[in-house]
């Protein structure tokens, strides 16, 4: 298998650790059900992900609804300890008022766990980080800007975690529709003071310009392949042709993957600690002293 992830390049990101220390990265996906979240995750880590049974209980508080799955990926002396947290799609409940509380509780529980460990002399040196470093929020390919539900979710969570907005099932929009939709979304994000990653957070300004222009990333996921010039590529096949996941003319998948895995993983981890966790911690401290 040709290395699809280039996680071997991870140490090139602001190296501050020994090469042997594994990267710990925790990714959450949220949005309506049926937008291709699970398919996208499989596509992103373009390898049959193997669960790491020993690492399963890294996260604190597991609900039936929110299931973290942990994997170990290896490449060129680098280990990536990856946890993907899938959340129930908002359409899964008949209740029209989507319940965001379990998601908030999950995120807070990991911050609490980290805070406790920080305060404990024995654990401080070796904290297992289960905090969410990036939340991919899936928007439907409607073309109509943000819905109230999206605004409500994004407003609530954008000060808690790094939110990366994506358009799911991007093949449902023509390039023109996609461009207009992105504009409408950006306008709604700004109007509602919603902070997203990397636009409002990235410490690493050099990479910002490169990725900012793709926000919200339009993505396509697929479990199927076609053969193109003798090479197997992931694609969705239609009567009129194929949409290739890794073709940047077709969607922004490669740019999102590059940002998440190849260039900004350490920045997402740092931002989580320095911005979101700090805010959470100071909120806790304030609460304790009053
Ligand atoms: P989830 O509920 O958000 O996790 O969505 P799934 O990944 O389970 O996908 C729901 C359905 O949409 C499945 O039938 C997928 O094959 C299909 N699907 C997934 N990704 C895409 C995509 O990028 N484009 C299109 N057209 N369909 C997709
Ligand atoms: Mg799913």
PDB file of C-alpha atoms and ligand atoms in Angstrom:
ATOM      1  CA  UNK A   1       0.000   0.000   0.000  1.00  0.00           C
ATOM      2  CA  UNK A   2       1.443   3.337  -1.005  1.00  0.00           C
ATOM      3  CA  UNK A   3       1.510   5.604   2.021  1.00  0.00           C
ATOM      4  CA  UNK A   4      -1.643   7.624   1.554  1.00  0.00           C
ATOM      5  CA  UNK A   5      -1.470   9.722   4.686  1.00  0.00           C
ATOM      6  CA  UNK A   6       2.021  11.071   4.816  1.00  0.00           C
ATOM      7  CA  UNK A   7       1.766  10.973   8.543  1.00  0.00           C
ATOM      8  CA  UNK A   8       5.507  10.365   8.242  1.00  0.00           C
ATOM      9  CA  UNK A   9       5.628  14.103   7.612  1.00  0.00           C
ATOM     10  CA  UNK A  10       4.031  14.921  10.940  1.00  0.00           C
ATOM     11  CA  UNK A  11       7.336  15.652  12.693  1.00  0.00           C
ATOM     12  CA  UNK A  12       7.923  18.426  10.171  1.00  0.00           C
ATOM     13  CA  UNK A  13       5.209  20.387  11.945  1.00  0.00           C
ATOM     14  CA  UNK A  14       6.857  22.481  14.664  1.00  0.00           C
ATOM     15  CA  UNK A  15       8.848  19.648  16.150  1.00  0.00           C
ATOM     16  CA  UNK A  16       8.889  19.783  19.894  1.00  0.00           C
ATOM     17  CA  UNK A  17       8.733  16.141  20.656  1.00  0.00           C
ATOM     18  CA  UNK A  18      10.771  13.051  20.246  1.00  0.00           C
ATOM     19  CA  UNK A  19      10.082  11.165  17.110  1.00  0.00           C
ATOM     20  CA  UNK A  20       8.982   8.155  19.014  1.00  0.00           C
ATOM     21  CA  UNK A  21       6.279   9.866  20.996  1.00  0.00           C
ATOM     22  CA  UNK A  22       2.969   9.181  19.272  1.00  0.00           C
ATOM     23  CA  UNK A  23       0.798  11.970  17.979  1.00  0.00           C
ATOM     24  CA  UNK A  24      -2.562  12.000  19.671  1.00  0.00           C
ATOM     25  CA  UNK A  25      -5.297  13.520  17.570  1.00  0.00           C
ATOM     26  CA  UNK A  26      -9.004  13.512  18.290  1.00  0.00           C
ATOM     27  CA  UNK A  27     -11.473  14.355  15.570  1.00  0.00           C
ATOM     28  CA  UNK A  28     -15.232  14.772  15.960  1.00  0.00           C
ATOM     29  CA  UNK A  29     -17.824  14.854  13.192  1.00  0.00           C
ATOM     30  CA  UNK A  30     -21.298  16.356  13.546  1.00  0.00           C
ATOM     31  CA  UNK A  31     -24.223  17.396  11.385  1.00  0.00           C
ATOM     32  CA  UNK A  32     -27.397  15.964   9.914  1.00  0.00           C
ATOM     33  CA  UNK A  33     -27.556  12.240   9.367  1.00  0.00           C
ATOM     34  CA  UNK A  34     -27.003  11.074   5.820  1.00  0.00           C
ATOM     35  CA  UNK A  35     -24.551  13.819   4.849  1.00  0.00           C
ATOM     36  CA  UNK A  36     -21.713  11.388   4.322  1.00  0.00           C
ATOM     37  CA  UNK A  37     -19.900  11.827   7.647  1.00  0.00           C
ATOM     38  CA  UNK A  38     -19.021   8.175   8.175  1.00  0.00           C
ATOM     39  CA  UNK A  39     -18.086   7.686   4.544  1.00  0.00           C
ATOM     40  CA  UNK A  40     -15.868  10.760   4.672  1.00  0.00           C
ATOM     41  CA  UNK A  41     -13.945   9.477   7.687  1.00  0.00           C
ATOM     42  CA  UNK A  42     -13.271   6.182   5.936  1.00  0.00           C
ATOM     43  CA  UNK A  43     -12.151   8.073   2.879  1.00  0.00           C
ATOM     44  CA  UNK A  44      -9.918  10.451   4.851  1.00  0.00           C
ATOM     45  CA  UNK A  45      -7.884   7.663   6.383  1.00  0.00           C
ATOM     46  CA  UNK A  46      -7.656   5.852   3.124  1.00  0.00           C
ATOM     47  CA  UNK A  47      -6.693   2.615   4.769  1.00  0.00           C
ATOM     48  CA  UNK A  48      -8.659  -0.034   6.530  1.00  0.00           C
ATOM     49  CA  UNK A  49      -8.593   1.431  10.001  1.00  0.00           C
ATOM     50  CA  UNK A  50      -7.774  -1.065  12.680  1.00  0.00           C
ATOM     51  CA  UNK A  51      -9.173  -0.452  16.094  1.00  0.00           C
ATOM     52  CA  UNK A  52      -6.747  -0.402  18.941  1.00  0.00           C
ATOM     53  CA  UNK A  53      -8.539  -2.258  21.718  1.00  0.00           C
ATOM     54  CA  UNK A  54      -6.130  -1.094  24.408  1.00  0.00           C
ATOM     55  CA  UNK A  55      -6.822   2.542  23.653  1.00  0.00           C
ATOM     56  CA  UNK A  56     -10.562   2.324  23.574  1.00  0.00           C
ATOM     57  CA  UNK A  57     -11.191   3.849  26.927  1.00  0.00           C
ATOM     58  CA  UNK A  58      -9.051   6.880  26.533  1.00  0.00           C
ATOM     59  CA  UNK A  59     -12.044   9.166  26.513  1.00  0.00           C
ATOM     60  CA  UNK A  60     -14.002   9.875  29.605  1.00  0.00           C
ATOM     61  CA  UNK A  61     -17.788   9.291  29.573  1.00  0.00           C
ATOM     62  CA  UNK A  62     -19.122   7.185  26.786  1.00  0.00           C
ATOM     63  CA  UNK A  63     -22.760   7.457  25.926  1.00  0.00           C
ATOM     64  CA  UNK A  64     -24.619   5.106  23.688  1.00  0.00           C
ATOM     65  CA  UNK A  65     -24.990   7.986  21.260  1.00  0.00           C
ATOM     66  CA  UNK A  66     -21.443   9.182  21.064  1.00  0.00           C
ATOM     67  CA  UNK A  67     -18.871   6.561  20.340  1.00  0.00           C
ATOM     68  CA  UNK A  68     -15.193   7.301  20.171  1.00  0.00           C
ATOM     69  CA  UNK A  69     -13.161   4.834  18.148  1.00  0.00           C
ATOM     70  CA  UNK A  70      -9.406   4.806  18.471  1.00  0.00           C
ATOM     71  CA  UNK A  71      -6.931   3.674  15.860  1.00  0.00           C
ATOM     72  CA  UNK A  72      -3.182   3.458  15.669  1.00  0.00           C
ATOM     73  CA  UNK A  73      -1.625   4.452  12.340  1.00  0.00           C
ATOM     74  CA  UNK A  74       2.050   3.871  11.673  1.00  0.00           C
ATOM     75  CA  UNK A  75       4.289   5.269   9.017  1.00  0.00           C
ATOM     76  CA  UNK A  76       8.030   5.833   8.889  1.00  0.00           C
ATOM     77  CA  UNK A  77       8.651   5.727  12.658  1.00  0.00           C
ATOM     78  CA  UNK A  78       5.680   7.945  13.366  1.00  0.00           C
ATOM     79  CA  UNK A  79       2.677   6.730  15.260  1.00  0.00           C
ATOM     80  CA  UNK A  80      -0.621   8.522  15.068  1.00  0.00           C
ATOM     81  CA  UNK A  81      -3.000   7.674  17.828  1.00  0.00           C
ATOM     82  CA  UNK A  82      -6.232   8.769  16.224  1.00  0.00           C
ATOM     83  CA  UNK A  83      -9.646   8.919  17.812  1.00  0.00           C
ATOM     84  CA  UNK A  84     -12.683   9.585  15.684  1.00  0.00           C
ATOM     85  CA  UNK A  85     -15.821  10.581  17.521  1.00  0.00           C
ATOM     86  CA  UNK A  86     -18.993  10.071  15.557  1.00  0.00           C
ATOM     87  CA  UNK A  87     -22.096  11.824  16.841  1.00  0.00           C
ATOM     88  CA  UNK A  88     -25.742  11.069  16.160  1.00  0.00           C
ATOM     89  CA  UNK A  89     -27.053  12.915  13.117  1.00  0.00           C
ATOM     90  CA  UNK A  90     -29.502  15.644  13.976  1.00  0.00           C
ATOM     91  CA  UNK A  91     -32.146  14.009  11.815  1.00  0.00           C
ATOM     92  CA  UNK A  92     -31.941  10.846  13.891  1.00  0.00           C
ATOM     93  CA  UNK A  93     -34.428  12.037  16.442  1.00  0.00           C
ATOM     94  CA  UNK A  94     -38.035  12.806  15.570  1.00  0.00           C
ATOM     95  CA  UNK A  95     -37.682  15.701  17.940  1.00  0.00           C
ATOM     96  CA  UNK A  96     -37.166  18.717  15.699  1.00  0.00           C
ATOM     97  CA  UNK A  97     -35.175  20.497  18.351  1.00  0.00           C
ATOM     98  CA  UNK A  98     -31.906  18.713  17.870  1.00  0.00           C
ATOM     99  CA  UNK A  99     -30.284  17.895  21.174  1.00  0.00           C
ATOM    100  CA  UNK A 100     -26.742  19.216  21.256  1.00  0.00           C
ATOM    101  CA  UNK A 101     -26.250  18.492  24.945  1.00  0.00           C
ATOM    102  CA  UNK A 102     -24.625  15.071  24.596  1.00  0.00           C
ATOM    103  CA  UNK A 103     -22.019  16.601  22.283  1.00  0.00           C
ATOM    104  CA  UNK A 104     -21.318  19.422  24.727  1.00  0.00           C
ATOM    105  CA  UNK A 105     -21.132  16.961  27.598  1.00  0.00           C
ATOM    106  CA  UNK A 106     -18.644  14.818  25.731  1.00  0.00           C
ATOM    107  CA  UNK A 107     -16.380  17.765  24.938  1.00  0.00           C
ATOM    108  CA  UNK A 108     -16.547  19.112  28.496  1.00  0.00           C
ATOM    109  CA  UNK A 109     -15.925  15.707  30.016  1.00  0.00           C
ATOM    110  CA  UNK A 110     -12.599  15.490  28.172  1.00  0.00           C
ATOM    111  CA  UNK A 111     -11.633  18.985  29.357  1.00  0.00           C
ATOM    112  CA  UNK A 112     -12.554  18.002  32.927  1.00  0.00           C
ATOM    113  CA  UNK A 113     -10.491  14.887  32.667  1.00  0.00           C
ATOM    114  CA  UNK A 114      -7.508  16.876  31.443  1.00  0.00           C
ATOM    115  CA  UNK A 115      -7.952  19.478  34.182  1.00  0.00           C
ATOM    116  CA  UNK A 116      -8.015  16.799  36.862  1.00  0.00           C
ATOM    117  CA  UNK A 117      -4.885  15.202  35.449  1.00  0.00           C
ATOM    118  CA  UNK A 118      -3.126  18.573  35.338  1.00  0.00           C
ATOM    119  CA  UNK A 119      -3.830  19.034  39.022  1.00  0.00           C
ATOM    120  CA  UNK A 120      -2.629  15.599  39.976  1.00  0.00           C
ATOM    121  CA  UNK A 121       1.073  15.302  40.744  1.00  0.00           C
ATOM    122  CA  UNK A 122       1.336  11.776  39.533  1.00  0.00           C
ATOM    123  CA  UNK A 123      -0.492  12.256  36.242  1.00  0.00           C
ATOM    124  CA  UNK A 124       0.698  15.665  35.207  1.00  0.00           C
ATOM    125  CA  UNK A 125       3.762  14.474  33.364  1.00  0.00           C
ATOM    126  CA  UNK A 126       1.932  12.025  31.207  1.00  0.00           C
ATOM    127  CA  UNK A 127      -1.582  13.161  30.377  1.00  0.00           C
ATOM    128  CA  UNK A 128      -3.539  11.155  27.860  1.00  0.00           C
ATOM    129  CA  UNK A 129      -5.172  13.831  25.778  1.00  0.00           C
ATOM    130  CA  UNK A 130      -8.723  12.966  24.831  1.00  0.00           C
ATOM    131  CA  UNK A 131      -9.783  16.557  24.101  1.00  0.00           C
ATOM    132  CA  UNK A 132     -11.399  17.190  20.719  1.00  0.00           C
ATOM    133  CA  UNK A 133      -8.854  18.934  18.500  1.00  0.00           C
ATOM    134  CA  UNK A 134     -11.104  19.482  15.509  1.00  0.00           C
ATOM    135  CA  UNK A 135     -14.821  19.265  14.895  1.00  0.00           C
ATOM    136  CA  UNK A 136     -15.874  18.834  11.290  1.00  0.00           C
ATOM    137  CA  UNK A 137     -19.332  20.318  10.972  1.00  0.00           C
ATOM    138  CA  UNK A 138     -21.190  18.979   7.953  1.00  0.00           C
ATOM    139  CA  UNK A 139     -23.511  21.334   6.104  1.00  0.00           C
ATOM    140  CA  UNK A 140     -26.045  19.954   3.634  1.00  0.00           C
ATOM    141  CA  UNK A 141     -25.496  20.680  -0.083  1.00  0.00           C
ATOM    142  CA  UNK A 142     -28.569  22.906  -0.301  1.00  0.00           C
ATOM    143  CA  UNK A 143     -27.099  26.102  -1.711  1.00  0.00           C
ATOM    144  CA  UNK A 144     -29.121  28.276   0.663  1.00  0.00           C
ATOM    145  CA  UNK A 145     -26.784  29.540   3.363  1.00  0.00           C
ATOM    146  CA  UNK A 146     -26.881  28.511   7.008  1.00  0.00           C
ATOM    147  CA  UNK A 147     -30.068  27.195   8.564  1.00  0.00           C
ATOM    148  CA  UNK A 148     -31.171  28.184  12.089  1.00  0.00           C
ATOM    149  CA  UNK A 149     -30.026  24.781  13.277  1.00  0.00           C
ATOM    150  CA  UNK A 150     -26.533  25.336  11.862  1.00  0.00           C
ATOM    151  CA  UNK A 151     -26.296  28.793  13.405  1.00  0.00           C
ATOM    152  CA  UNK A 152     -27.410  27.473  16.749  1.00  0.00           C
ATOM    153  CA  UNK A 153     -24.893  24.644  16.702  1.00  0.00           C
ATOM    154  CA  UNK A 154     -21.987  26.669  15.397  1.00  0.00           C
ATOM    155  CA  UNK A 155     -22.578  29.564  17.798  1.00  0.00           C
ATOM    156  CA  UNK A 156     -22.671  27.221  20.729  1.00  0.00           C
ATOM    157  CA  UNK A 157     -19.579  25.227  19.847  1.00  0.00           C
ATOM    158  CA  UNK A 158     -17.276  27.686  18.136  1.00  0.00           C
ATOM    159  CA  UNK A 159     -15.897  28.942  21.449  1.00  0.00           C
ATOM    160  CA  UNK A 160     -15.453  25.406  22.733  1.00  0.00           C
ATOM    161  CA  UNK A 161     -13.524  23.666  19.945  1.00  0.00           C
ATOM    162  CA  UNK A 162     -11.897  24.258  16.577  1.00  0.00           C
ATOM    163  CA  UNK A 163     -14.754  24.046  14.117  1.00  0.00           C
ATOM    164  CA  UNK A 164     -14.017  23.331  10.495  1.00  0.00           C
ATOM    165  CA  UNK A 165     -17.141  23.803   8.383  1.00  0.00           C
ATOM    166  CA  UNK A 166     -17.530  21.443   5.440  1.00  0.00           C
ATOM    167  CA  UNK A 167     -20.185  20.895   2.812  1.00  0.00           C
ATOM    168  CA  UNK A 168     -21.086  17.209   2.728  1.00  0.00           C
ATOM    169  CA  UNK A 169     -21.919  15.390  -0.506  1.00  0.00           C
ATOM    170  CA  UNK A 170     -20.296  18.183  -2.465  1.00  0.00           C
ATOM    171  CA  UNK A 171     -21.057  16.380  -5.714  1.00  0.00           C
ATOM    172  CA  UNK A 172     -24.653  17.501  -5.250  1.00  0.00           C
ATOM    173  CA  UNK A 173     -23.721  21.031  -6.308  1.00  0.00           C
ATOM    174  CA  UNK A 174     -22.384  22.330  -9.612  1.00  0.00           C
ATOM    175  CA  UNK A 175     -19.158  24.371  -9.384  1.00  0.00           C
ATOM    176  CA  UNK A 176     -21.201  27.580  -9.771  1.00  0.00           C
ATOM    177  CA  UNK A 177     -23.713  26.542  -7.118  1.00  0.00           C
ATOM    178  CA  UNK A 178     -20.889  25.540  -4.826  1.00  0.00           C
ATOM    179  CA  UNK A 179     -19.157  28.911  -5.206  1.00  0.00           C
ATOM    180  CA  UNK A 180     -22.392  30.788  -4.470  1.00  0.00           C
ATOM    181  CA  UNK A 181     -23.231  28.558  -1.542  1.00  0.00           C
ATOM    182  CA  UNK A 182     -19.793  29.086  -0.024  1.00  0.00           C
ATOM    183  CA  UNK A 183     -20.212  32.833  -0.310  1.00  0.00           C
ATOM    184  CA  UNK A 184     -23.610  32.682   1.381  1.00  0.00           C
ATOM    185  CA  UNK A 185     -22.203  30.518   4.179  1.00  0.00           C
ATOM    186  CA  UNK A 186     -19.234  32.810   4.766  1.00  0.00           C
ATOM    187  CA  UNK A 187     -21.580  35.777   4.980  1.00  0.00           C
ATOM    188  CA  UNK A 188     -23.800  33.992   7.501  1.00  0.00           C
ATOM    189  CA  UNK A 189     -20.798  32.910   9.549  1.00  0.00           C
ATOM    190  CA  UNK A 190     -19.547  36.485   9.718  1.00  0.00           C
ATOM    191  CA  UNK A 191     -22.970  37.931  10.461  1.00  0.00           C
ATOM    192  CA  UNK A 192     -23.394  35.559  13.380  1.00  0.00           C
ATOM    193  CA  UNK A 193     -19.865  36.039  14.759  1.00  0.00           C
ATOM    194  CA  UNK A 194     -19.066  32.393  14.330  1.00  0.00           C
ATOM    195  CA  UNK A 195     -15.381  31.649  14.752  1.00  0.00           C
ATOM    196  CA  UNK A 196     -14.011  28.843  12.629  1.00  0.00           C
ATOM    197  CA  UNK A 197     -10.683  27.161  12.030  1.00  0.00           C
ATOM    198  CA  UNK A 198      -8.357  28.166  10.493  1.00  0.00           C
ATOM    199  CA  UNK A 199      -9.754  31.641   9.820  1.00  0.00           C
ATOM    200  CA  UNK A 200     -10.066  32.810  13.415  1.00  0.00           C
ATOM    201  CA  UNK A 201      -7.713  30.539  15.234  1.00  0.00           C
ATOM    202  CA  UNK A 202      -4.715  29.207  13.400  1.00  0.00           C
ATOM    203  CA  UNK A 203      -1.492  30.243  15.114  1.00  0.00           C
ATOM    204  CA  UNK A 204       0.323  29.268  12.014  1.00  0.00           C
ATOM    205  CA  UNK A 205      -0.521  32.231   9.790  1.00  0.00           C
ATOM    206  CA  UNK A 206       1.568  30.970   6.869  1.00  0.00           C
ATOM    207  CA  UNK A 207      -0.751  28.112   6.280  1.00  0.00           C
ATOM    208  CA  UNK A 208      -3.833  30.193   6.780  1.00  0.00           C
ATOM    209  CA  UNK A 209      -3.919  31.916   3.425  1.00  0.00           C
ATOM    210  CA  UNK A 210      -3.424  28.634   1.710  1.00  0.00           C
ATOM    211  CA  UNK A 211      -6.488  27.004   3.236  1.00  0.00           C
ATOM    212  CA  UNK A 212      -8.755  29.909   4.031  1.00  0.00           C
ATOM    213  CA  UNK A 213      -9.870  30.225   0.440  1.00  0.00           C
ATOM    214  CA  UNK A 214     -11.432  26.762   0.503  1.00  0.00           C
ATOM    215  CA  UNK A 215     -13.653  27.356   3.504  1.00  0.00           C
ATOM    216  CA  UNK A 216     -16.152  25.815   3.855  1.00  0.00           C
ATOM    217  CA  UNK A 217     -14.451  22.801   2.300  1.00  0.00           C
ATOM    218  CA  UNK A 218     -16.701  20.978  -0.120  1.00  0.00           C
ATOM    219  CA  UNK A 219     -16.105  17.251   0.271  1.00  0.00           C
ATOM    220  CA  UNK A 220     -17.035  14.023  -1.444  1.00  0.00           C
ATOM    221  CA  UNK A 221     -16.618  10.627   0.134  1.00  0.00           C
ATOM    222  CA  UNK A 222     -16.849   7.213  -1.439  1.00  0.00           C
ATOM    223  CA  UNK A 223     -16.226   3.566  -0.694  1.00  0.00           C
ATOM    224  CA  UNK A 224     -15.863   2.836  -4.415  1.00  0.00           C
ATOM    225  CA  UNK A 225     -12.976   3.111  -6.821  1.00  0.00           C
ATOM    226  CA  UNK A 226     -12.492   3.586 -10.530  1.00  0.00           C
ATOM    227  CA  UNK A 227      -9.355   2.891 -12.524  1.00  0.00           C
ATOM    228  CA  UNK A 228      -7.894   6.004 -14.089  1.00  0.00           C
ATOM    229  CA  UNK A 229      -4.717   5.805 -16.139  1.00  0.00           C
ATOM    230  CA  UNK A 230      -4.073   2.436 -14.565  1.00  0.00           C
ATOM    231  CA  UNK A 231      -4.414   3.745 -11.009  1.00  0.00           C
ATOM    232  CA  UNK A 232      -7.219   2.989  -8.591  1.00  0.00           C
ATOM    233  CA  UNK A 233      -8.834   6.216  -7.406  1.00  0.00           C
ATOM    234  CA  UNK A 234     -11.754   6.790  -5.088  1.00  0.00           C
ATOM    235  CA  UNK A 235     -14.808   8.058  -6.942  1.00  0.00           C
ATOM    236  CA  UNK A 236     -18.560   8.197  -7.121  1.00  0.00           C
ATOM    237  CA  UNK A 237     -19.786   6.937 -10.446  1.00  0.00           C
ATOM    238  CA  UNK A 238     -22.786   8.414 -12.207  1.00  0.00           C
ATOM    239  CA  UNK A 239     -24.283   7.789 -15.630  1.00  0.00           C
ATOM    240  CA  UNK A 240     -22.761  11.035 -16.849  1.00  0.00           C
ATOM    241  CA  UNK A 241     -19.323  10.368 -15.417  1.00  0.00           C
ATOM    242  CA  UNK A 242     -17.356  10.028 -12.209  1.00  0.00           C
ATOM    243  CA  UNK A 243     -16.675  12.424  -9.371  1.00  0.00           C
ATOM    244  CA  UNK A 244     -13.184  11.782  -8.059  1.00  0.00           C
ATOM    245  CA  UNK A 245     -12.605  12.339  -4.380  1.00  0.00           C
ATOM    246  CA  UNK A 246      -8.977  13.382  -4.771  1.00  0.00           C
ATOM    247  CA  UNK A 247      -9.404  15.541  -7.845  1.00  0.00           C
ATOM    248  CA  UNK A 248      -9.234  19.182  -6.793  1.00  0.00           C
ATOM    249  CA  UNK A 249     -11.337  20.163  -9.769  1.00  0.00           C
ATOM    250  CA  UNK A 250     -14.137  18.072  -8.280  1.00  0.00           C
ATOM    251  CA  UNK A 251     -14.035  18.967  -4.582  1.00  0.00           C
ATOM    252  CA  UNK A 252     -11.791  20.271  -1.784  1.00  0.00           C
ATOM    253  CA  UNK A 253     -11.094  16.907  -0.203  1.00  0.00           C
ATOM    254  CA  UNK A 254      -7.321  16.981  -0.810  1.00  0.00           C
ATOM    255  CA  UNK A 255      -7.013  20.449   0.694  1.00  0.00           C
ATOM    256  CA  UNK A 256      -8.925  19.509   3.812  1.00  0.00           C
ATOM    257  CA  UNK A 257      -6.867  16.354   4.222  1.00  0.00           C
ATOM    258  CA  UNK A 258      -3.660  18.282   3.757  1.00  0.00           C
ATOM    259  CA  UNK A 259      -4.642  20.814   6.383  1.00  0.00           C
ATOM    260  CA  UNK A 260      -5.848  18.252   8.902  1.00  0.00           C
ATOM    261  CA  UNK A 261      -3.115  15.716   8.574  1.00  0.00           C
ATOM    262  CA  UNK A 262      -0.082  17.047   6.810  1.00  0.00           C
ATOM    263  CA  UNK A 263       0.297  20.636   7.869  1.00  0.00           C
ATOM    264  CA  UNK A 264      -1.975  21.810  10.682  1.00  0.00           C
ATOM    265  CA  UNK A 265      -2.407  18.865  13.022  1.00  0.00           C
ATOM    266  CA  UNK A 266       0.021  20.271  15.578  1.00  0.00           C
ATOM    267  CA  UNK A 267      -1.550  23.700  15.201  1.00  0.00           C
ATOM    268  CA  UNK A 268      -5.014  22.264  15.877  1.00  0.00           C
ATOM    269  CA  UNK A 269      -3.655  20.571  18.994  1.00  0.00           C
ATOM    270  CA  UNK A 270      -1.925  23.772  20.155  1.00  0.00           C
ATOM    271  CA  UNK A 271      -4.995  25.912  19.494  1.00  0.00           C
ATOM    272  CA  UNK A 272      -7.153  23.489  21.428  1.00  0.00           C
ATOM    273  CA  UNK A 273      -4.854  23.806  24.409  1.00  0.00           C
ATOM    274  CA  UNK A 274      -4.067  27.508  24.261  1.00  0.00           C
ATOM    275  CA  UNK A 275      -7.453  28.877  23.248  1.00  0.00           C
ATOM    276  CA  UNK A 276     -10.347  26.533  23.914  1.00  0.00           C
ATOM    277  CA  UNK A 277      -9.091  24.577  26.890  1.00  0.00           C
ATOM    278  CA  UNK A 278      -7.721  27.740  28.492  1.00  0.00           C
ATOM    279  CA  UNK A 279     -11.107  29.374  28.227  1.00  0.00           C
ATOM    280  CA  UNK A 280     -12.770  26.336  29.699  1.00  0.00           C
ATOM    281  CA  UNK A 281     -10.274  26.186  32.542  1.00  0.00           C
ATOM    282  CA  UNK A 282     -10.599  29.848  33.432  1.00  0.00           C
ATOM    283  CA  UNK A 283     -14.384  29.464  33.391  1.00  0.00           C
ATOM    284  CA  UNK A 284     -14.042  26.604  35.861  1.00  0.00           C
ATOM    285  CA  UNK A 285     -11.714  28.532  38.119  1.00  0.00           C
ATOM    286  CA  UNK A 286     -14.043  31.512  38.153  1.00  0.00           C
ATOM    287  CA  UNK A 287     -16.882  29.213  39.084  1.00  0.00           C
ATOM    288  CA  UNK A 288     -14.906  27.692  41.926  1.00  0.00           C
ATOM    289  CA  UNK A 289     -13.841  30.911  43.543  1.00  0.00           C
ATOM    290  CA  UNK A 290     -17.267  32.536  43.546  1.00  0.00           C
TER     291      UNK A 290
HETATM  292  P1  LIG B   1     -23.730   9.927   7.764  1.00  0.00           P
HETATM  293  O1  LIG B   1     -25.082   9.592   8.282  1.00  0.00           O
HETATM  294  O2  LIG B   1     -23.528  11.401   7.759  1.00  0.00           O
HETATM  295  O3  LIG B   1     -22.637   9.200   8.470  1.00  0.00           O
HETATM  296  O4  LIG B   1     -23.688   9.496   6.227  1.00  0.00           O
HETATM  297  P2  LIG B   1     -23.102   8.174   5.553  1.00  0.00           P
HETATM  298  O5  LIG B   1     -21.623   8.265   5.411  1.00  0.00           O
HETATM  299  O6  LIG B   1     -23.644   6.996   6.259  1.00  0.00           O
HETATM  300  O7  LIG B   1     -23.696   8.280   4.086  1.00  0.00           O
HETATM  301  C1  LIG B   1     -25.095   8.303   3.828  1.00  0.00           C
HETATM  302  C2  LIG B   1     -25.348   7.923   2.382  1.00  0.00           C
HETATM  303  O8  LIG B   1     -24.802   8.923   1.517  1.00  0.00           O
HETATM  304  C3  LIG B   1     -24.695   6.623   1.935  1.00  0.00           C
HETATM  305  O9  LIG B   1     -25.567   5.986   1.044  1.00  0.00           O
HETATM  306  C4  LIG B   1     -23.432   7.059   1.233  1.00  0.00           C
HETATM  307  O10 LIG B   1     -23.024   6.152   0.237  1.00  0.00           O
HETATM  308  C5  LIG B   1     -23.852   8.369   0.625  1.00  0.00           C
HETATM  309  N1  LIG B   1     -22.728   9.299   0.504  1.00  0.00           N
HETATM  310  C6  LIG B   1     -21.665   9.408   1.342  1.00  0.00           C
HETATM  311  N2  LIG B   1     -20.831  10.373   0.935  1.00  0.00           N
HETATM  312  C7  LIG B   1     -21.367  10.893  -0.193  1.00  0.00           C
HETATM  313  C8  LIG B   1     -20.961  11.932  -1.106  1.00  0.00           C
HETATM  314  O11 LIG B   1     -19.927  12.575  -0.947  1.00  0.00           O
HETATM  315  N3  LIG B   1     -21.788  12.176  -2.165  1.00  0.00           N
HETATM  316  C9  LIG B   1     -22.926  11.477  -2.366  1.00  0.00           C
HETATM  317  N4  LIG B   1     -23.665  11.787  -3.435  1.00  0.00           N
HETATM  318  N5  LIG B   1     -23.336  10.511  -1.542  1.00  0.00           N
HETATM  319  C10 LIG B   1     -22.586  10.218  -0.471  1.00  0.00           C
HETATM  320 MG1  LIG B   2     -22.716   8.034  10.190  1.00  0.00          MG
END
